């Protein structure tokens, strides 16, 4: 068990506040939109924050949102390809695996608010039990196959689970960008609204959910995510192993072809 006061300010990438058992997590980088990359502490912060949240029984409902105009980014390009060796890749793999496992270990219903475009790690934004999206929200995997990486960080589990195998394969292989209307039509989000309405609506739903007794809340969440936890236990480590091999090879090829004096 953890105590909220012991971890609430421990992770700069995750601002936290809690009232009446409803925990609001605001993902950010230096107060702006969340930035992923090998040079950031995002993987570490989210892994630690989700782990602490999952171990605090006083969290009855979790509302997770982003900051600014972009929910999660930036859009990946060749300039920020992760030039990692095996040892540095393994450190990223460790934190990334903890991130997804710990999110799925949270025994409280999770409401996800997608406040804008998601260019990276859309699997995390879409893993809420209830997902709300701003009308300007989009979802894309810009960081993996289309720039030379295997989508083995959980995308290979979450997107086939949510979209079905054929649509998921197309999404990951082509870098398809889905807008808010398509997200709702495909069942990836439940409601679409103006960005300023997201948090009020999320807290309205959260208060309604929180009327249930603690065991009903926790055990319903556990049942809802159990299929994904089983898939992650079976396939997440394997996905990261394959992604690591492809990433390190691509990095070495790019380094060999770098003609910069």
PDB file of N, CA, C and O in Angstrom, residues 192-243:
ATOM      1  N   UNK A 192     -17.414  12.378 -27.844  1.00  0.00           N
ATOM      2  CA  UNK A 192     -16.585  13.436 -28.429  1.00  0.00           C
ATOM      3  C   UNK A 192     -17.227  14.773 -28.081  1.00  0.00           C
ATOM      4  O   UNK A 192     -18.439  14.934 -28.181  1.00  0.00           O
ATOM      5  N   UNK A 193     -16.400  15.729 -27.678  1.00  0.00           N
ATOM      6  CA  UNK A 193     -16.920  17.029 -27.242  1.00  0.00           C
ATOM      7  C   UNK A 193     -15.833  18.085 -27.365  1.00  0.00           C
ATOM      8  O   UNK A 193     -14.687  17.767 -27.721  1.00  0.00           O
ATOM      9  N   UNK A 194     -16.178  19.330 -27.075  1.00  0.00           N
ATOM     10  CA  UNK A 194     -15.181  20.389 -27.055  1.00  0.00           C
ATOM     11  C   UNK A 194     -14.167  20.112 -25.949  1.00  0.00           C
ATOM     12  O   UNK A 194     -14.513  19.544 -24.907  1.00  0.00           O
ATOM     13  N   UNK A 195     -12.924  20.521 -26.166  1.00  0.00           N
ATOM     14  CA  UNK A 195     -11.851  20.211 -25.225  1.00  0.00           C
ATOM     15  C   UNK A 195     -12.150  20.707 -23.817  1.00  0.00           C
ATOM     16  O   UNK A 195     -11.856  20.031 -22.825  1.00  0.00           O
ATOM     17  N   UNK A 196     -12.765  21.900 -23.709  1.00  0.00           N
ATOM     18  CA  UNK A 196     -13.027  22.465 -22.389  1.00  0.00           C
ATOM     19  C   UNK A 196     -14.114  21.707 -21.622  1.00  0.00           C
ATOM     20  O   UNK A 196     -14.274  21.896 -20.412  1.00  0.00           O
ATOM     21  N   UNK A 197     -14.836  20.842 -22.304  1.00  0.00           N
ATOM     22  CA  UNK A 197     -15.888  20.060 -21.642  1.00  0.00           C
ATOM     23  C   UNK A 197     -15.393  18.709 -21.125  1.00  0.00           C
ATOM     24  O   UNK A 197     -16.112  18.016 -20.403  1.00  0.00           O
ATOM     25  N   UNK A 198     -14.161  18.328 -21.494  1.00  0.00           N
ATOM     26  CA  UNK A 198     -13.682  16.986 -21.175  1.00  0.00           C
ATOM     27  C   UNK A 198     -13.625  16.719 -19.673  1.00  0.00           C
ATOM     28  O   UNK A 198     -14.210  15.747 -19.178  1.00  0.00           O
ATOM     29  N   UNK A 199     -12.909  17.544 -18.947  1.00  0.00           N
ATOM     30  CA  UNK A 199     -12.728  17.271 -17.519  1.00  0.00           C
ATOM     31  C   UNK A 199     -14.037  17.392 -16.734  1.00  0.00           C
ATOM     32  O   UNK A 199     -14.306  16.533 -15.870  1.00  0.00           O
ATOM     33  N   UNK A 200     -14.873  18.425 -16.974  1.00  0.00           N
ATOM     34  CA  UNK A 200     -16.161  18.432 -16.274  1.00  0.00           C
ATOM     35  C   UNK A 200     -16.981  17.171 -16.533  1.00  0.00           C
ATOM     36  O   UNK A 200     -17.593  16.616 -15.607  1.00  0.00           O
ATOM     37  N   UNK A 201     -17.002  16.704 -17.768  1.00  0.00           N
ATOM     38  CA  UNK A 201     -17.754  15.487 -18.090  1.00  0.00           C
ATOM     39  C   UNK A 201     -17.116  14.271 -17.418  1.00  0.00           C
ATOM     40  O   UNK A 201     -17.827  13.404 -16.878  1.00  0.00           O
ATOM     41  N   UNK A 202     -15.778  14.194 -17.436  1.00  0.00           N
ATOM     42  CA  UNK A 202     -15.098  13.063 -16.802  1.00  0.00           C
ATOM     43  C   UNK A 202     -15.394  13.010 -15.310  1.00  0.00           C
ATOM     44  O   UNK A 202     -15.651  11.932 -14.749  1.00  0.00           O
ATOM     45  N   UNK A 203     -15.378  14.152 -14.645  1.00  0.00           N
ATOM     46  CA  UNK A 203     -15.648  14.167 -13.210  1.00  0.00           C
ATOM     47  C   UNK A 203     -17.116  13.883 -12.915  1.00  0.00           C
ATOM     48  O   UNK A 203     -17.438  13.288 -11.870  1.00  0.00           O
ATOM     49  N   UNK A 204     -17.999  14.287 -13.821  1.00  0.00           N
ATOM     50  CA  UNK A 204     -19.406  13.927 -13.663  1.00  0.00           C
ATOM     51  C   UNK A 204     -19.580  12.406 -13.684  1.00  0.00           C
ATOM     52  O   UNK A 204     -20.262  11.825 -12.826  1.00  0.00           O
ATOM     53  N   UNK A 205     -18.950  11.765 -14.643  1.00  0.00           N
ATOM     54  CA  UNK A 205     -19.015  10.299 -14.723  1.00  0.00           C
ATOM     55  C   UNK A 205     -18.332   9.672 -13.513  1.00  0.00           C
ATOM     56  O   UNK A 205     -18.837   8.703 -12.926  1.00  0.00           O
ATOM     57  N   UNK A 206     -17.170  10.224 -13.129  1.00  0.00           N
ATOM     58  CA  UNK A 206     -16.417   9.667 -11.997  1.00  0.00           C
ATOM     59  C   UNK A 206     -17.239   9.696 -10.714  1.00  0.00           C
ATOM     60  O   UNK A 206     -17.236   8.735  -9.938  1.00  0.00           O
ATOM     61  N   UNK A 207     -17.941  10.804 -10.471  1.00  0.00           N
ATOM     62  CA  UNK A 207     -18.772  10.899  -9.259  1.00  0.00           C
ATOM     63  C   UNK A 207     -19.880   9.854  -9.270  1.00  0.00           C
ATOM     64  O   UNK A 207     -20.235   9.283  -8.232  1.00  0.00           O
ATOM     65  N   UNK A 208     -20.430   9.598 -10.452  1.00  0.00           N
ATOM     66  CA  UNK A 208     -21.474   8.581 -10.559  1.00  0.00           C
ATOM     67  C   UNK A 208     -20.902   7.191 -10.286  1.00  0.00           C
ATOM     68  O   UNK A 208     -21.503   6.386  -9.564  1.00  0.00           O
ATOM     69  N   UNK A 209     -19.733   6.893 -10.854  1.00  0.00           N
ATOM     70  CA  UNK A 209     -19.099   5.600 -10.610  1.00  0.00           C
ATOM     71  C   UNK A 209     -18.764   5.422  -9.137  1.00  0.00           C
ATOM     72  O   UNK A 209     -18.904   4.325  -8.580  1.00  0.00           O
ATOM     73  N   UNK A 210     -18.306   6.492  -8.505  1.00  0.00           N
ATOM     74  CA  UNK A 210     -17.841   6.417  -7.120  1.00  0.00           C
ATOM     75  C   UNK A 210     -18.970   6.143  -6.130  1.00  0.00           C
ATOM     76  O   UNK A 210     -18.700   5.889  -4.943  1.00  0.00           O
ATOM     77  N   UNK A 211     -20.210   6.174  -6.578  1.00  0.00           N
ATOM     78  CA  UNK A 211     -21.328   5.835  -5.695  1.00  0.00           C
ATOM     79  C   UNK A 211     -21.310   4.355  -5.308  1.00  0.00           C
ATOM     80  O   UNK A 211     -21.885   3.959  -4.296  1.00  0.00           O
ATOM     81  N   UNK A 212     -20.655   3.537  -6.117  1.00  0.00           N
ATOM     82  CA  UNK A 212     -20.612   2.102  -5.837  1.00  0.00           C
ATOM     83  C   UNK A 212     -19.703   1.826  -4.644  1.00  0.00           C
ATOM     84  O   UNK A 212     -18.795   2.610  -4.336  1.00  0.00           O
ATOM     85  N   UNK A 213     -19.922   0.693  -4.003  1.00  0.00           N
ATOM     86  CA  UNK A 213     -19.044   0.349  -2.887  1.00  0.00           C
ATOM     87  C   UNK A 213     -17.646   0.003  -3.406  1.00  0.00           C
ATOM     88  O   UNK A 213     -17.454  -0.285  -4.593  1.00  0.00           O
ATOM     89  N   UNK A 214     -16.678   0.038  -2.504  1.00  0.00           N
ATOM     90  CA  UNK A 214     -15.282  -0.071  -2.917  1.00  0.00           C
ATOM     91  C   UNK A 214     -14.966  -1.385  -3.616  1.00  0.00           C
ATOM     92  O   UNK A 214     -14.211  -1.421  -4.596  1.00  0.00           O
ATOM     93  N   UNK A 215     -15.547  -2.494  -3.145  1.00  0.00           N
ATOM     94  CA  UNK A 215     -15.244  -3.779  -3.763  1.00  0.00           C
ATOM     95  C   UNK A 215     -15.873  -3.897  -5.147  1.00  0.00           C
ATOM     96  O   UNK A 215     -15.269  -4.474  -6.062  1.00  0.00           O
ATOM     97  N   UNK A 216     -17.065  -3.361  -5.317  1.00  0.00           N
ATOM     98  CA  UNK A 216     -17.683  -3.383  -6.646  1.00  0.00           C
ATOM     99  C   UNK A 216     -16.841  -2.575  -7.631  1.00  0.00           C
ATOM    100  O   UNK A 216     -16.611  -3.006  -8.774  1.00  0.00           O
ATOM    101  N   UNK A 217     -16.368  -1.413  -7.196  1.00  0.00           N
ATOM    102  CA  UNK A 217     -15.516  -0.594  -8.066  1.00  0.00           C
ATOM    103  C   UNK A 217     -14.248  -1.344  -8.449  1.00  0.00           C
ATOM    104  O   UNK A 217     -13.915  -1.491  -9.627  1.00  0.00           O
ATOM    105  N   UNK A 218     -13.523  -1.816  -7.457  1.00  0.00           N
ATOM    106  CA  UNK A 218     -12.228  -2.432  -7.703  1.00  0.00           C
ATOM    107  C   UNK A 218     -12.347  -3.728  -8.493  1.00  0.00           C
ATOM    108  O   UNK A 218     -11.590  -3.974  -9.439  1.00  0.00           O
ATOM    109  N   UNK A 219     -13.306  -4.546  -8.145  1.00  0.00           N
ATOM    110  CA  UNK A 219     -13.399  -5.857  -8.791  1.00  0.00           C
ATOM    111  C   UNK A 219     -13.965  -5.762 -10.204  1.00  0.00           C
ATOM    112  O   UNK A 219     -13.630  -6.586 -11.060  1.00  0.00           O
ATOM    113  N   UNK A 220     -14.815  -4.748 -10.452  1.00  0.00           N
ATOM    114  CA  UNK A 220     -15.288  -4.554 -11.826  1.00  0.00           C
ATOM    115  C   UNK A 220     -14.136  -4.143 -12.728  1.00  0.00           C
ATOM    116  O   UNK A 220     -13.963  -4.671 -13.835  1.00  0.00           O
ATOM    117  N   UNK A 221     -13.323  -3.210 -12.260  1.00  0.00           N
ATOM    118  CA  UNK A 221     -12.136  -2.817 -13.035  1.00  0.00           C
ATOM    119  C   UNK A 221     -11.236  -4.021 -13.290  1.00  0.00           C
ATOM    120  O   UNK A 221     -10.741  -4.217 -14.411  1.00  0.00           O
ATOM    121  N   UNK A 222     -11.031  -4.839 -12.265  1.00  0.00           N
ATOM    122  CA  UNK A 222     -10.163  -6.009 -12.410  1.00  0.00           C
ATOM    123  C   UNK A 222     -10.674  -6.935 -13.504  1.00  0.00           C
ATOM    124  O   UNK A 222      -9.900  -7.430 -14.332  1.00  0.00           O
ATOM    125  N   UNK A 223     -11.980  -7.167 -13.522  1.00  0.00           N
ATOM    126  CA  UNK A 223     -12.551  -8.044 -14.552  1.00  0.00           C
ATOM    127  C   UNK A 223     -12.425  -7.435 -15.943  1.00  0.00           C
ATOM    128  O   UNK A 223     -12.136  -8.140 -16.917  1.00  0.00           O
ATOM    129  N   UNK A 224     -12.629  -6.117 -16.039  1.00  0.00           N
ATOM    130  CA  UNK A 224     -12.598  -5.473 -17.347  1.00  0.00           C
ATOM    131  C   UNK A 224     -11.221  -5.540 -17.989  1.00  0.00           C
ATOM    132  O   UNK A 224     -11.098  -5.668 -19.213  1.00  0.00           O
ATOM    133  N   UNK A 225     -10.158  -5.445 -17.173  1.00  0.00           N
ATOM    134  CA  UNK A 225      -8.808  -5.406 -17.753  1.00  0.00           C
ATOM    135  C   UNK A 225      -8.105  -6.760 -17.738  1.00  0.00           C
ATOM    136  O   UNK A 225      -7.008  -6.887 -18.293  1.00  0.00           O
ATOM    137  N   UNK A 226      -8.717  -7.779 -17.127  1.00  0.00           N
ATOM    138  CA  UNK A 226      -8.022  -9.064 -17.021  1.00  0.00           C
ATOM    139  C   UNK A 226      -7.604  -9.645 -18.372  1.00  0.00           C
ATOM    140  O   UNK A 226      -6.479 -10.161 -18.499  1.00  0.00           O
ATOM    141  N   UNK A 227      -8.446  -9.604 -19.416  1.00  0.00           N
ATOM    142  CA  UNK A 227      -7.985 -10.132 -20.713  1.00  0.00           C
ATOM    143  C   UNK A 227      -6.723  -9.426 -21.221  1.00  0.00           C
ATOM    144  O   UNK A 227      -5.817 -10.072 -21.758  1.00  0.00           O
ATOM    145  N   UNK A 228      -6.657  -8.107 -21.042  1.00  0.00           N
ATOM    146  CA  UNK A 228      -5.464  -7.386 -21.477  1.00  0.00           C
ATOM    147  C   UNK A 228      -4.260  -7.706 -20.606  1.00  0.00           C
ATOM    148  O   UNK A 228      -3.126  -7.774 -21.094  1.00  0.00           O
ATOM    149  N   UNK A 229      -4.473  -7.900 -19.317  1.00  0.00           N
ATOM    150  CA  UNK A 229      -3.352  -8.270 -18.441  1.00  0.00           C
ATOM    151  C   UNK A 229      -2.771  -9.626 -18.868  1.00  0.00           C
ATOM    152  O   UNK A 229      -1.557  -9.829 -18.839  1.00  0.00           O
ATOM    153  N   UNK A 230      -3.643 -10.545 -19.256  1.00  0.00           N
ATOM    154  CA  UNK A 230      -3.161 -11.846 -19.707  1.00  0.00           C
ATOM    155  C   UNK A 230      -2.379 -11.716 -21.010  1.00  0.00           C
ATOM    156  O   UNK A 230      -1.331 -12.354 -21.191  1.00  0.00           O
ATOM    157  N   UNK A 231      -2.889 -10.899 -21.929  1.00  0.00           N
ATOM    158  CA  UNK A 231      -2.174 -10.686 -23.190  1.00  0.00           C
ATOM    159  C   UNK A 231      -0.822 -10.027 -22.946  1.00  0.00           C
ATOM    160  O   UNK A 231       0.192 -10.391 -23.564  1.00  0.00           O
ATOM    161  N   UNK A 232      -0.792  -9.038 -22.031  1.00  0.00           N
ATOM    162  CA  UNK A 232       0.470  -8.357 -21.731  1.00  0.00           C
ATOM    163  C   UNK A 232       1.471  -9.309 -21.087  1.00  0.00           C
ATOM    164  O   UNK A 232       2.667  -9.281 -21.405  1.00  0.00           O
ATOM    165  N   UNK A 233       0.981 -10.160 -20.177  1.00  0.00           N
ATOM    166  CA  UNK A 233       1.883 -11.117 -19.526  1.00  0.00           C
ATOM    167  C   UNK A 233       2.494 -12.066 -20.548  1.00  0.00           C
ATOM    168  O   UNK A 233       3.661 -12.466 -20.429  1.00  0.00           O
ATOM    169  N   UNK A 234       1.734 -12.410 -21.571  1.00  0.00           N
ATOM    170  CA  UNK A 234       2.207 -13.376 -22.565  1.00  0.00           C
ATOM    171  C   UNK A 234       3.068 -12.744 -23.653  1.00  0.00           C
ATOM    172  O   UNK A 234       4.078 -13.342 -24.074  1.00  0.00           O
ATOM    173  N   UNK A 235       2.708 -11.530 -24.108  1.00  0.00           N
ATOM    174  CA  UNK A 235       3.297 -11.014 -25.332  1.00  0.00           C
ATOM    175  C   UNK A 235       4.120  -9.738 -25.181  1.00  0.00           C
ATOM    176  O   UNK A 235       4.858  -9.378 -26.114  1.00  0.00           O
ATOM    177  N   UNK A 236       4.023  -9.036 -24.039  1.00  0.00           N
ATOM    178  CA  UNK A 236       4.702  -7.736 -23.958  1.00  0.00           C
ATOM    179  C   UNK A 236       6.220  -7.882 -23.978  1.00  0.00           C
ATOM    180  O   UNK A 236       6.915  -7.179 -24.723  1.00  0.00           O
ATOM    181  N   UNK A 237       6.762  -8.792 -23.165  1.00  0.00           N
ATOM    182  CA  UNK A 237       8.215  -8.975 -23.148  1.00  0.00           C
ATOM    183  C   UNK A 237       8.754  -9.414 -24.496  1.00  0.00           C
ATOM    184  O   UNK A 237       9.815  -8.944 -24.942  1.00  0.00           O
ATOM    185  N   UNK A 238       8.034 -10.304 -25.165  1.00  0.00           N
ATOM    186  CA  UNK A 238       8.445 -10.777 -26.485  1.00  0.00           C
ATOM    187  C   UNK A 238       8.439  -9.623 -27.489  1.00  0.00           C
ATOM    188  O   UNK A 238       9.363  -9.471 -28.302  1.00  0.00           O
ATOM    189  N   UNK A 239       7.409  -8.775 -27.402  1.00  0.00           N
ATOM    190  CA  UNK A 239       7.332  -7.631 -28.298  1.00  0.00           C
ATOM    191  C   UNK A 239       8.507  -6.686 -28.112  1.00  0.00           C
ATOM    192  O   UNK A 239       9.102  -6.204 -29.088  1.00  0.00           O
ATOM    193  N   UNK A 240       8.867  -6.426 -26.857  1.00  0.00           N
ATOM    194  CA  UNK A 240       9.992  -5.535 -26.605  1.00  0.00           C
ATOM    195  C   UNK A 240      11.310  -6.146 -27.075  1.00  0.00           C
ATOM    196  O   UNK A 240      12.208  -5.433 -27.539  1.00  0.00           O
ATOM    197  N   UNK A 241      11.447  -7.460 -26.956  1.00  0.00           N
ATOM    198  CA  UNK A 241      12.677  -8.108 -27.431  1.00  0.00           C
ATOM    199  C   UNK A 241      12.835  -7.919 -28.941  1.00  0.00           C
ATOM    200  O   UNK A 241      13.924  -7.587 -29.431  1.00  0.00           O
ATOM    201  N   UNK A 242      11.752  -8.120 -29.680  1.00  0.00           N
ATOM    202  CA  UNK A 242      11.810  -7.951 -31.131  1.00  0.00           C
ATOM    203  C   UNK A 242      11.980  -6.484 -31.517  1.00  0.00           C
ATOM    204  O   UNK A 242      12.731  -6.159 -32.446  1.00  0.00           O
ATOM    205  N   UNK A 243      11.289  -5.606 -30.793  1.00  0.00           N
ATOM    206  CA  UNK A 243      11.444  -4.173 -31.074  1.00  0.00           C
ATOM    207  C   UNK A 243      12.887  -3.730 -30.826  1.00  0.00           C
ATOM    208  O   UNK A 243      13.460  -2.951 -31.596  1.00  0.00           O
TER     209      UNK A 243
END
